[in-house]
Coordinates of C-alpha atoms in Angstrom, one line a residue:
M1 CA 104.2 99.8 87.2
R2 CA 106.4 102.1 89.3
S3 CA 109.8 100.5 89.9
I4 CA 110.6 99.3 93.4
R5 CA 112.1 102.4 94.8
A6 CA 112.0 104.5 97.9
T7 CA 109.3 102.6 99.8
T8 CA 111.1 99.3 99.8
L9 CA 114.7 100.1 98.9
G10 CA 115.5 103.7 99.5
I11 CA 116.5 103.7 103.1
L12 CA 118.2 100.3 102.8
L13 CA 120.1 101.6 99.8
S14 CA 121.2 104.7 101.8
A15 CA 122.5 102.5 104.6
G16 CA 124.2 100.0 102.2
L17 CA 125.5 102.3 99.5
A18 CA 126.2 105.4 101.4
G19 CA 127.6 103.7 104.5
C20 CA 131.1 103.2 103.1
V21 CA 131.6 100.4 105.6
T22 CA 130.5 97.1 104.1
Q23 CA 129.3 96.5 100.5
G24 CA 128.1 93.0 99.7
G25 CA 130.4 91.7 102.4
V26 CA 133.4 93.5 101.1
Q27 CA 135.2 96.1 103.3
H28 CA 135.8 99.6 101.9
G29 CA 138.4 100.4 104.5
T30 CA 140.2 103.1 102.6
A31 CA 137.2 105.1 101.5
P32 CA 137.1 108.7 102.9
S33 CA 135.0 109.0 106.0
G34 CA 135.4 112.7 106.8
E35 CA 132.9 115.5 107.1
A36 CA 132.3 115.6 103.3
T37 CA 131.3 111.9 103.2
Q38 CA 129.0 112.2 106.2
A39 CA 127.4 115.3 104.7
A40 CA 126.6 113.4 101.5
Q41 CA 125.2 110.5 103.4
T42 CA 123.0 112.9 105.4
L43 CA 121.6 114.5 102.3
Y44 CA 120.8 111.1 100.8
I45 CA 119.0 109.9 104.0
K46 CA 117.0 113.1 104.2
G47 CA 115.8 112.6 100.6
Q48 CA 117.7 115.5 99.2
F49 CA 118.9 113.4 96.4
D50 CA 120.0 116.1 93.9
Q51 CA 122.2 117.7 96.5
A52 CA 123.5 114.3 97.5
A53 CA 124.4 113.5 93.9
Q54 CA 126.4 116.7 93.7
A55 CA 128.2 115.9 96.9
Y56 CA 129.2 112.4 95.8
L57 CA 130.4 113.8 92.4
A58 CA 132.6 116.2 94.4
L59 CA 134.0 113.3 96.4
A60 CA 134.7 111.3 93.2
A61 CA 136.7 114.3 91.9
Q62 CA 138.7 114.4 95.1
D63 CA 139.4 110.7 95.6
A64 CA 140.8 108.9 92.5
T65 CA 141.0 105.6 94.4
H66 CA 137.2 105.5 95.1
R67 CA 136.1 107.5 92.1
D68 CA 133.9 104.8 90.6
Y69 CA 132.3 104.0 93.9
Y70 CA 131.3 107.6 94.5
K71 CA 130.1 108.1 91.0
L72 CA 127.8 105.0 91.5
L73 CA 126.5 106.7 94.7
A74 CA 125.9 109.9 92.7
A75 CA 124.0 108.0 90.0
E76 CA 121.9 106.2 92.6
S77 CA 121.0 109.6 94.1
Y78 CA 119.9 110.9 90.7
R79 CA 117.8 107.7 90.3
Q80 CA 116.1 108.3 93.6
E81 CA 115.4 111.8 92.4
G82 CA 113.7 110.4 89.4
A83 CA 116.3 111.9 87.1
L84 CA 117.6 108.9 85.1
D85 CA 118.6 111.2 82.3
R86 CA 121.1 112.9 84.6
A87 CA 122.2 109.5 86.0
A88 CA 123.0 108.2 82.5
P89 CA 126.3 110.0 81.8
V90 CA 127.5 109.4 85.3
V91 CA 126.8 105.6 84.9
A92 CA 128.5 105.6 81.6
D93 CA 131.7 106.9 83.3
V94 CA 131.7 104.2 86.0
R95 CA 134.2 101.3 85.5
R96 CA 132.5 98.1 86.7
S97 CA 135.8 96.3 87.3
R98 CA 136.7 98.9 90.0
L99 CA 133.6 98.1 92.0
E100 CA 133.4 95.5 94.8
G101 CA 130.8 93.1 96.0
E102 CA 127.2 94.0 95.2
D103 CA 128.1 97.4 93.9
A104 CA 128.7 95.9 90.5
L105 CA 125.2 94.5 90.5
R106 CA 123.8 97.9 91.5
L107 CA 125.6 99.3 88.5
D108 CA 124.0 96.7 86.3
A109 CA 120.6 97.6 87.7
L110 CA 121.2 101.2 86.9
R111 CA 122.3 100.4 83.4
A112 CA 119.3 98.2 82.9
E113 CA 116.9 101.0 84.0
I114 CA 118.5 103.4 81.6
A115 CA 118.3 100.9 78.8
L116 CA 114.6 100.4 79.5
K117 CA 114.0 104.1 79.4
N118 CA 115.8 104.1 76.0
N119 CA 113.5 101.2 74.8
D120 CA 116.5 98.8 74.7
A121 CA 115.0 95.7 76.2
K122 CA 117.7 93.4 74.9
T123 CA 120.5 95.2 76.8
A124 CA 118.3 95.4 79.9
L125 CA 117.8 91.7 79.8
S126 CA 121.5 91.0 79.5
L127 CA 122.1 93.1 82.6
T128 CA 119.4 91.6 84.9
G129 CA 120.1 87.8 84.9
K130 CA 119.7 85.9 88.2
P131 CA 122.9 86.4 90.3
A132 CA 125.2 83.4 90.4
T133 CA 125.8 83.8 94.1
R134 CA 123.6 84.7 97.0
V135 CA 123.0 88.4 97.3
S136 CA 121.1 90.7 99.7
P137 CA 117.3 90.6 99.4
Q138 CA 117.3 94.3 98.3
I139 CA 119.5 93.8 95.3
D140 CA 117.8 90.5 94.5
Q141 CA 114.4 92.1 94.4
R142 CA 115.6 95.1 92.4
L143 CA 117.2 92.9 89.7
A144 CA 114.1 90.6 89.6
E145 CA 111.7 93.6 89.1
L146 CA 113.9 95.0 86.4
R147 CA 114.2 91.5 84.8
A148 CA 110.4 91.3 84.7
R149 CA 110.1 94.8 83.1
S150 CA 112.8 93.8 80.6
Q151 CA 111.0 90.6 79.7
A152 CA 107.7 92.5 79.2
A153 CA 109.4 95.1 77.1
A154 CA 110.8 92.3 75.0
G155 CA 107.3 91.0 74.4
D156 CA 107.7 88.0 76.6
S157 CA 104.7 88.5 79.0
W158 CA 104.6 84.9 80.1
S159 CA 108.2 85.0 81.4
A160 CA 107.7 88.4 82.9
A161 CA 104.7 87.0 84.9
Q162 CA 106.7 84.0 86.1
T163 CA 109.5 86.4 87.3
R164 CA 106.9 88.5 89.2
V165 CA 105.3 85.5 90.8
E166 CA 108.8 84.5 92.1
L167 CA 109.2 88.0 93.4
D168 CA 105.7 88.2 95.0
G169 CA 106.6 86.5 98.3
Q170 CA 109.5 88.8 98.9
L171 CA 107.5 92.0 98.7
R172 CA 105.3 93.8 101.2
G173 CA 102.8 96.6 101.2
I174 CA 102.2 98.8 98.1
D175 CA 105.1 97.2 96.2
R176 CA 103.5 93.8 96.6
E177 CA 100.1 95.1 95.5
E178 CA 101.5 96.8 92.5
N179 CA 103.5 93.6 91.6
R180 CA 100.3 91.6 91.8
K181 CA 98.4 93.9 89.6
Q182 CA 101.2 93.6 87.0
I183 CA 101.1 89.8 87.2
L184 CA 97.4 89.8 86.3
A185 CA 97.9 92.5 83.7
L186 CA 100.6 90.5 82.0
L187 CA 98.6 87.3 82.0
T188 CA 95.2 88.8 80.9
G189 CA 97.1 90.6 78.2
L190 CA 97.9 87.2 76.6
G191 CA 94.2 86.7 75.7
A192 CA 91.9 83.9 76.7
Q193 CA 93.0 81.1 74.4
P194 CA 96.8 81.6 74.6
L195 CA 96.4 81.8 78.4
A196 CA 94.4 78.6 78.4
D197 CA 97.0 76.8 76.3
R198 CA 99.9 78.0 78.5
G199 CA 98.0 77.2 81.7
A200 CA 97.2 73.7 80.6
A201 CA 100.9 72.9 80.2
L202 CA 101.6 73.9 83.8
A203 CA 102.1 71.3 86.6
A204 CA 99.3 71.3 89.2
N205 CA 101.7 72.6 91.8
D206 CA 103.3 75.3 89.7
P207 CA 103.2 78.6 91.6
L208 CA 102.0 80.3 88.4
K209 CA 98.9 78.1 88.2
P210 CA 96.6 80.0 90.6
W211 CA 97.5 83.2 88.9
V212 CA 96.5 81.8 85.5
V213 CA 93.2 80.8 87.0
E214 CA 92.7 84.2 88.5
A215 CA 93.6 85.8 85.1
Q216 CA 91.2 83.5 83.3
S217 CA 88.4 84.4 85.7
Q218 CA 89.0 88.1 85.0
L219 CA 88.8 87.4 81.3
G220 CA 85.5 85.6 82.0
S221 CA 86.8 82.3 80.6
V222 CA 86.7 80.2 83.8
N223 CA 85.1 80.1 87.1
R224 CA 87.4 80.6 90.1
A225 CA 85.8 77.7 92.0
P226 CA 87.8 74.5 91.8
A227 CA 86.4 71.6 89.9
V228 CA 87.8 69.0 92.3
L229 CA 88.4 69.3 96.0
D230 CA 91.3 67.2 97.1
Q231 CA 90.8 66.6 100.8
A232 CA 89.0 67.9 103.9
V233 CA 90.5 70.3 106.3
G234 CA 92.5 68.0 108.6
T235 CA 91.0 65.2 110.6
V236 CA 89.5 65.2 114.1
S237 CA 92.4 64.6 116.5
G238 CA 93.4 65.0 120.1
D239 CA 91.3 65.4 123.2
K240 CA 89.9 68.7 122.0
G241 CA 88.3 67.2 119.0
V242 CA 89.5 69.8 116.5
R243 CA 91.0 69.3 113.1
E244 CA 94.5 69.9 111.9
G245 CA 95.2 73.6 111.4
Y246 CA 92.9 74.8 114.2
K247 CA 94.1 78.1 115.5
V248 CA 92.2 80.9 117.1
P249 CA 93.2 84.5 118.0
T250 CA 92.6 85.8 121.5
K251 CA 89.9 88.2 120.5
V252 CA 87.6 88.4 117.5
A253 CA 85.5 91.3 116.4
L254 CA 82.2 90.7 114.5
L255 CA 81.3 93.7 112.3
L256 CA 77.6 93.6 111.3
P257 CA 74.8 96.1 110.6
L258 CA 72.7 96.2 113.8
S259 CA 70.4 99.1 112.6
G260 CA 69.1 100.4 109.3
P261 CA 68.0 98.4 106.2
L262 CA 70.5 95.6 106.6
A263 CA 69.8 95.0 110.3
G264 CA 67.7 91.9 109.6
A265 CA 70.4 90.3 107.5
G266 CA 73.0 91.3 110.2
A267 CA 70.9 89.6 112.9
A268 CA 70.5 86.4 111.0
I269 CA 74.2 86.2 110.3
R270 CA 75.0 87.0 114.0
D271 CA 72.6 84.2 115.1
G272 CA 74.3 81.7 112.8
F273 CA 77.7 82.8 113.9
F274 CA 77.0 82.3 117.6
T275 CA 75.1 79.1 117.1
N276 CA 78.2 77.5 115.6
Y277 CA 80.5 79.2 118.1
I278 CA 78.5 77.7 121.0
E279 CA 78.4 74.3 119.2
A280 CA 82.2 74.4 119.2
A281 CA 82.2 74.5 123.0
H282 CA 81.0 70.9 123.1
T283 CA 84.5 69.8 122.0
D284 CA 86.2 71.9 124.7
A285 CA 88.3 73.5 121.9
P286 CA 89.8 76.8 122.7
R287 CA 87.6 79.7 121.6
P288 CA 88.3 83.5 121.4
E289 CA 86.4 86.3 123.1
V290 CA 84.0 87.7 120.5
V291 CA 82.7 91.3 120.5
V292 CA 80.0 92.5 118.1
Y293 CA 80.3 96.0 116.6
D294 CA 77.7 97.9 114.6
S295 CA 79.2 98.5 111.2
G296 CA 76.2 100.3 109.9
N297 CA 75.2 100.4 106.2
D298 CA 77.8 102.5 104.7
A299 CA 81.6 102.8 104.3
A300 CA 82.2 105.4 107.0
H301 CA 80.5 103.3 109.7
A302 CA 82.3 100.1 108.6
V303 CA 85.7 101.8 108.8
A304 CA 84.9 103.3 112.2
A305 CA 83.8 99.9 113.5
Y306 CA 87.0 98.3 112.2
D307 CA 89.2 100.9 113.8
K308 CA 87.3 100.8 117.1
A309 CA 87.6 97.0 117.2
V310 CA 91.4 97.1 116.6
A311 CA 91.8 99.8 119.2
E312 CA 90.0 97.7 121.7
G313 CA 92.3 94.7 121.1
A314 CA 90.7 92.6 118.3
R315 CA 93.2 90.3 116.8
F316 CA 90.9 89.1 114.0
V317 CA 87.9 90.9 112.4
V318 CA 84.9 89.2 110.7
G319 CA 82.9 91.5 108.5
P320 CA 81.7 94.0 107.4
L321 CA 78.7 93.0 105.3
N322 CA 78.3 95.9 102.8
R323 CA 80.6 96.1 99.8
D324 CA 81.3 99.8 100.2
G325 CA 82.6 99.0 103.7
V326 CA 84.8 96.3 102.5
S327 CA 86.3 98.5 99.8
A328 CA 86.9 101.3 102.3
I329 CA 88.7 99.1 104.7
F330 CA 90.8 97.6 102.0
A331 CA 91.7 101.1 100.9
K332 CA 93.4 101.7 104.2
G333 CA 96.4 99.7 102.9
A334 CA 98.2 97.6 105.5
L335 CA 95.7 96.1 107.9
P336 CA 96.6 96.1 111.6
A337 CA 94.4 93.1 112.2
P338 CA 93.7 90.3 109.7
M339 CA 90.1 89.9 108.6
L340 CA 87.5 87.7 107.0
T341 CA 85.1 90.0 105.1
L342 CA 81.5 89.0 104.6
N343 CA 81.3 90.4 101.1
Y344 CA 83.5 91.4 98.3
P345 CA 84.8 94.9 97.5
N346 CA 83.2 96.9 94.7
D347 CA 86.1 96.3 92.5
N348 CA 86.5 92.5 92.8
R349 CA 89.2 92.5 90.1
N350 CA 91.8 93.5 92.6
L351 CA 93.3 90.9 95.0
P352 CA 92.7 91.3 98.7
P353 CA 95.4 93.1 100.6
A354 CA 97.8 91.2 102.9
G355 CA 95.9 89.8 105.9
A356 CA 92.5 90.0 104.3
N357 CA 90.3 87.1 103.3
E358 CA 87.0 87.4 101.3
F359 CA 83.9 85.4 101.8
G360 CA 80.5 86.0 100.3
M361 CA 77.5 84.5 98.6
L362 CA 77.9 85.8 95.1
P363 CA 75.3 85.0 92.4
E364 CA 78.2 84.7 90.0
T365 CA 79.4 81.7 91.8
E366 CA 76.0 80.0 91.4
G367 CA 75.6 80.9 87.7
A368 CA 79.0 79.4 86.9
Q369 CA 78.4 76.2 88.9
V370 CA 75.1 75.7 87.1
A371 CA 77.0 75.9 83.8
D372 CA 79.5 73.3 85.1
H373 CA 76.7 71.0 86.3
M374 CA 74.8 71.1 83.0
A375 CA 78.0 70.5 81.1
D376 CA 78.9 67.6 83.3
R377 CA 75.4 66.2 82.6
G378 CA 76.3 66.1 78.9
I379 CA 74.2 69.2 77.9
R380 CA 75.7 71.1 75.1
T381 CA 73.0 73.7 74.2
A382 CA 71.4 76.0 76.7
T383 CA 68.7 78.6 76.7
V384 CA 69.2 81.4 79.3
I385 CA 66.1 82.9 81.0
V386 CA 66.6 85.4 83.8
S387 CA 64.7 88.1 85.5
T388 CA 65.5 91.8 85.5
D389 CA 66.7 91.6 89.2
D390 CA 70.4 92.4 89.7
F391 CA 71.3 89.0 91.2
A392 CA 69.7 87.3 88.2
R393 CA 71.6 89.5 85.7
R394 CA 74.9 88.8 87.4
A395 CA 74.2 85.0 87.7
G396 CA 73.2 85.0 84.0
N397 CA 76.4 86.7 82.9
A398 CA 78.5 84.3 84.9
F399 CA 76.6 81.3 83.5
K400 CA 77.2 82.5 79.9
A401 CA 80.9 83.1 80.5
E402 CA 81.4 79.7 82.1
W403 CA 79.1 78.0 79.6
Q404 CA 81.1 79.3 76.6
A405 CA 84.4 78.5 78.3
R406 CA 83.1 74.9 78.6
G407 CA 82.4 74.8 74.9
G408 CA 78.6 75.1 75.2
T409 CA 76.3 76.7 72.7
L410 CA 73.6 79.3 73.6
A411 CA 70.3 78.7 71.8
G412 CA 68.8 81.9 73.1
Q413 CA 68.6 84.5 75.8
V414 CA 65.4 85.9 77.4
T415 CA 65.1 88.6 80.1
L416 CA 61.7 88.6 81.9
D417 CA 60.4 91.7 83.7
S418 CA 60.1 90.8 87.4
A419 CA 56.8 92.7 87.6
S420 CA 55.2 90.9 84.6
I421 CA 53.1 87.7 84.7
D422 CA 52.6 86.9 81.0
F423 CA 55.7 85.7 79.2
A424 CA 54.1 84.0 76.3
S425 CA 55.4 86.5 73.7
Q426 CA 59.0 85.9 74.8
L427 CA 58.9 82.1 74.8
S428 CA 59.1 79.8 71.8
E429 CA 59.1 76.1 71.1
P430 CA 62.7 74.8 70.9
V431 CA 63.4 73.5 67.3
G432 CA 65.7 70.6 66.8
E433 CA 66.9 70.5 70.3
D434 CA 67.5 67.1 71.9
P435 CA 66.4 66.9 75.5
A436 CA 69.4 64.7 76.2
T437 CA 71.8 67.4 75.2
S438 CA 69.8 70.6 75.6
G439 CA 68.6 72.5 78.7
V440 CA 67.3 75.7 80.2
F441 CA 69.1 77.9 82.7
I442 CA 66.9 80.2 84.9
S443 CA 67.7 82.6 87.6
M444 CA 64.7 84.3 89.4
K445 CA 62.7 84.3 92.6
P446 CA 60.2 81.5 93.3
Q447 CA 57.1 83.6 92.5
Q448 CA 58.3 84.3 89.0
A449 CA 59.6 80.8 88.4
R450 CA 56.2 79.4 89.4
L451 CA 54.6 81.5 86.6
L452 CA 57.3 80.7 84.1
L453 CA 57.4 76.9 84.2
P454 CA 53.8 76.3 83.1
Q455 CA 54.2 78.8 80.3
L456 CA 57.3 77.1 79.2
R457 CA 55.4 73.8 78.9
L458 CA 52.6 75.6 77.0
A459 CA 55.2 76.8 74.6
K460 CA 56.1 73.1 74.1
N461 CA 59.5 73.5 75.8
T462 CA 60.0 70.3 77.8
L463 CA 63.8 70.6 78.1
P464 CA 65.3 70.0 81.6
V465 CA 65.5 73.2 83.7
F466 CA 68.4 74.2 86.0
A467 CA 68.4 77.1 88.4
T468 CA 70.3 79.1 91.0
S469 CA 69.2 78.9 94.6
H470 CA 67.0 81.9 94.2
V471 CA 64.3 79.6 92.8
Y472 CA 63.8 78.0 96.3
G473 CA 62.0 79.9 99.1
G474 CA 64.0 78.1 101.8
G475 CA 61.1 75.9 103.1
D476 CA 58.6 73.3 102.0
D477 CA 55.5 74.7 100.2
P478 CA 54.1 71.8 98.2
S479 CA 51.0 73.5 96.9
A480 CA 52.9 76.5 95.6
D481 CA 56.0 74.7 94.3
R482 CA 54.3 71.9 92.5
D483 CA 54.7 73.9 89.3
L484 CA 58.5 73.7 89.8
D485 CA 58.6 69.9 89.7
G486 CA 61.7 68.6 87.9
V487 CA 63.7 71.9 88.3
E488 CA 67.2 71.2 89.7
F489 CA 69.0 74.0 91.6
C490 CA 72.2 74.5 93.5
D491 CA 72.0 75.6 97.2
A492 CA 73.5 75.4 100.7
P493 CA 73.6 71.9 102.1
W494 CA 72.6 73.0 105.6
L495 CA 69.1 74.0 104.3
F496 CA 68.5 70.2 103.8
D497 CA 70.5 69.0 106.8
A498 CA 72.8 67.5 104.3
Q499 CA 76.1 68.5 105.9
P500 CA 77.2 66.2 108.8
G501 CA 78.9 67.7 111.8
L502 CA 76.8 70.9 112.0
P503 CA 73.8 71.9 114.2
R504 CA 70.7 70.5 112.5
R505 CA 68.3 73.0 111.0
A506 CA 65.3 70.8 111.8
E507 CA 66.2 71.0 115.5
L508 CA 66.8 74.8 115.6
G509 CA 63.6 75.8 113.7
N510 CA 61.3 76.4 116.7
A511 CA 63.9 78.2 118.7
I512 CA 65.5 80.5 116.1
P513 CA 63.3 82.2 113.6
A514 CA 66.2 83.1 111.3
T515 CA 66.6 79.4 110.4
K516 CA 63.3 79.5 108.5
G517 CA 62.6 80.8 105.0
V518 CA 65.0 82.9 102.9
T519 CA 66.9 84.1 106.0
A520 CA 68.1 80.5 106.6
R521 CA 70.8 81.1 104.0
L522 CA 72.1 84.1 105.9
F523 CA 72.0 82.0 109.1
A524 CA 74.1 79.4 107.4
F525 CA 76.4 82.0 106.1
G526 CA 77.0 83.2 109.7
M527 CA 77.7 79.6 110.8
D528 CA 80.4 79.4 108.2
A529 CA 81.8 82.8 109.2
W530 CA 82.7 81.3 112.6
G531 CA 83.7 77.9 111.1
L532 CA 86.3 79.6 108.9
V533 CA 88.0 81.6 111.7
P534 CA 90.1 78.8 113.1
Y535 CA 91.1 77.3 109.8
I536 CA 91.4 80.1 107.2
D537 CA 95.2 80.4 107.5
W538 CA 95.7 76.7 107.2
M539 CA 93.4 76.5 104.2
R540 CA 95.2 79.2 102.3
G541 CA 98.4 77.2 102.7
H542 CA 96.8 74.0 101.5
P543 CA 95.1 74.7 98.2
G544 CA 92.4 72.1 97.4
S545 CA 91.6 71.5 101.0
Y546 CA 88.0 72.2 102.0
L547 CA 85.9 72.9 105.1
P548 CA 82.6 71.1 105.2
G549 CA 80.4 74.2 105.6
A550 CA 76.7 75.1 106.0
T551 CA 76.6 77.0 102.7
G552 CA 78.7 74.5 100.8
Q553 CA 82.2 73.0 100.7
L554 CA 84.4 75.9 101.5
V555 CA 87.7 76.4 99.7
A556 CA 90.2 79.2 100.1
D557 CA 92.6 80.0 97.4
E558 CA 96.1 81.4 97.8
F559 CA 94.8 84.9 97.7
G560 CA 92.4 84.5 100.6
R561 CA 89.2 84.3 98.5
V562 CA 86.8 81.7 99.9
R563 CA 84.7 79.8 97.4
R564 CA 81.6 77.7 97.9
V565 CA 80.9 74.4 96.1
L566 CA 77.2 73.9 96.5
I567 CA 74.9 70.8 96.5
W568 CA 72.1 70.0 94.1
A569 CA 68.4 69.7 94.9
R570 CA 65.4 68.9 92.8
F571 CA 61.6 69.7 93.2
A572 CA 59.4 66.6 93.3
D573 CA 55.7 66.8 94.2
G574 CA 56.3 70.4 95.2
V575 CA 59.1 69.6 97.7
A576 CA 62.8 70.3 97.2
R577 CA 65.2 67.5 98.3
P578 CA 68.9 66.9 97.6
V579 CA 69.7 64.9 94.5
A580 CA 71.2 61.6 95.5
G581 CA 74.9 61.9 95.7
S582 CA 74.8 65.6 95.1
L583 CA 76.9 66.5 98.2
E584 CA 80.2 66.9 96.6
L585 CA 82.2 65.5 99.5
E586 CA 81.2 64.1 102.8
A587 CA 82.7 65.4 106.1
P588 CA 86.0 63.8 106.9
A589 CA 86.1 60.7 109.0
A590 CA 87.9 60.4 112.3
A591 CA 90.9 58.7 110.6
P592 CA 93.0 60.4 108.0
T593 CA 91.5 60.1 104.6
V594 CA 91.8 61.7 101.1
E595 CA 88.6 62.1 99.3
S596 CA 87.7 63.3 95.8
G597 CA 84.6 64.4 94.1
G598 CA 83.1 66.0 91.0
G599 CA 82.4 69.7 90.6

C-alpha cells in the first residue's frame, strides 16, 4: 500500500511544518522568518520538494539555533519527493532532543519509514507506538499507518489489521479505500482456519468482527448474510407512523433501463418502487420528490444518468441496474450524491466507496442460505445438481463453499445441460445415504426441475430436495408443478403475502401485470428499493437490525451491503406455500420489542 502522503497529509504538513509559527502547540518564536524561509515554504507548497529540501538545508547551515528543525523540514521535503534514500542521512543528523512538540514524533515517523525501507521492522515498531498524549489527527494517522506497516513487516498480520481498522474511520477518499483493501489483504492472508479461530475469539461488538466476516466471505468460507437478526428497524412511533431512523432526502433519482433488453426488468422494478412509495403516503410520512432517469443497458449511459441526476439536484440515487454501470459509477471515486445500487459491481471483492450502498438479488446469496438451511435441518451429506445456466453455476459454487464451511460432505456433483431432457445417465442411486442426514441441492428453472425430479425417483433417489427460488415460476400451476412435490426452496416472502405491512400481492394482481409470474420478484425488489431509502443510514449504524422487506428480511452491514434473509416454501399437490414458521422474523409490533430467529 502506498503510504498516506500528499493526498491526505502533504498540504497539512506544509502548513504545520513549514509555517514556523506553531508546532504541536509550541511556539517557535525565534525561528527565522525572512525571505529565505518564505521562499522555502513556497517551494514546498508548490510541490517542488527537491528544491525545498535544498533551501531548508541552507537555512539549517545558516541558523545553528534551529538547525535540527530545518533539517527535519528538509528530510520531510525529500520524503514528499519520494527520495527516502536522500532523507536518511539528513534524518540521522537530526537531534531529537532539540525538537519541540510534535516535531519529535514527525522525526520518529521519518525514522520508521527509513527503517521499513531497510527491512528493519523491529526498529520501525519501536518508533511508532501510540502517542502518550493527544496529538493532531495528521500525525496520529501517519504514525498509525506506519505502525500497521511495521506490524505486517514483522509478520503480525492480525495486529496490523486491528491497527488499520482503528485508522479506518479517520481516513477519507483514496487513502480510506487503500486502507480497506489492506485490511482485507491482511486478514485473508492468514488463511481460512486461522482466521476462523481468531474471529471466534472476538467479542460480538469488536470493530474487527465485520472485517473478519468479510475476509471469510472472500475466502469462500462463510456467507456474508447474518445467521441471527437481532431486532427490527425501530418501531412505529409518532403521528407519522414511521419507524425509528426514518430520514428522507429532498430529492431522489431512480436510475433504471427504460429501453433496450433490460427495459422489462426496469419497468417491473419501477412499478414496485412507486407502489411502495405511494403506500407510504397513507402514514402522512414525509416523502421526497422522485425523478426517473433512463440509465440504459451499459456503463456509459449509467454514468451519464447519475451525473445528470446530480446536476439536477438529486440528493440520493437509487440504481443503476446493470453491473457495468455500478462499476463505472464506483470508479468515479468520491460520490457527490449517496446511492443505493440495484446490483453489485463486476468486482464484488472490493468494498463500496464512501456514500454507496449495494442491494441486489444474487444467486450466491440463495445458494449459501440453502446450505445453511440444510445444515440446520441436520443434513450432513449433500449431492449438488445444477444446470448450465450462469445463475445456477454461481448458486452452486456458493452452496458448496458454505456447505463445506459448515462441515458438510459432498456426495457428488452433477451439471445438467439446460437444453437436455434425459438425465438418466448422469443420475445414480445413492448408496448408504441416510434420508435423515442426506439431501439433494438443485438450482435450475422450473421446466428442467420438473423433468429432473421424476428421473431422480426412477434412479431410486428418494432423498429430500432443496432448491433456490429459480425452481418456482412465481405463480400457482398445480398440473405442471405436481412433479415438484416435496421440494423446499427459498424465496421472497411477498410472493406468498407472508410479509405483514406491505401491499398485498393478491390485491395488486389484476391491476399491475408485473406482480404475476417471474417478474413478481423484480416488482418486490423495487418495493424494497424504496423501503430502504429512508432507513439505510440507520441500518448501517445498527448492525443486526433488519427491515421487513418484500424480498426478505433486509440487513445492511457496516460497509453498506444489503443482504436478504429469505423464507422457505414447499410444493404440495403442485402448489408452493410457505413452510410453517419459515418467516425468519415477523414485522415489529407497535411497541418496542427485540426479536430473534434462526437463519
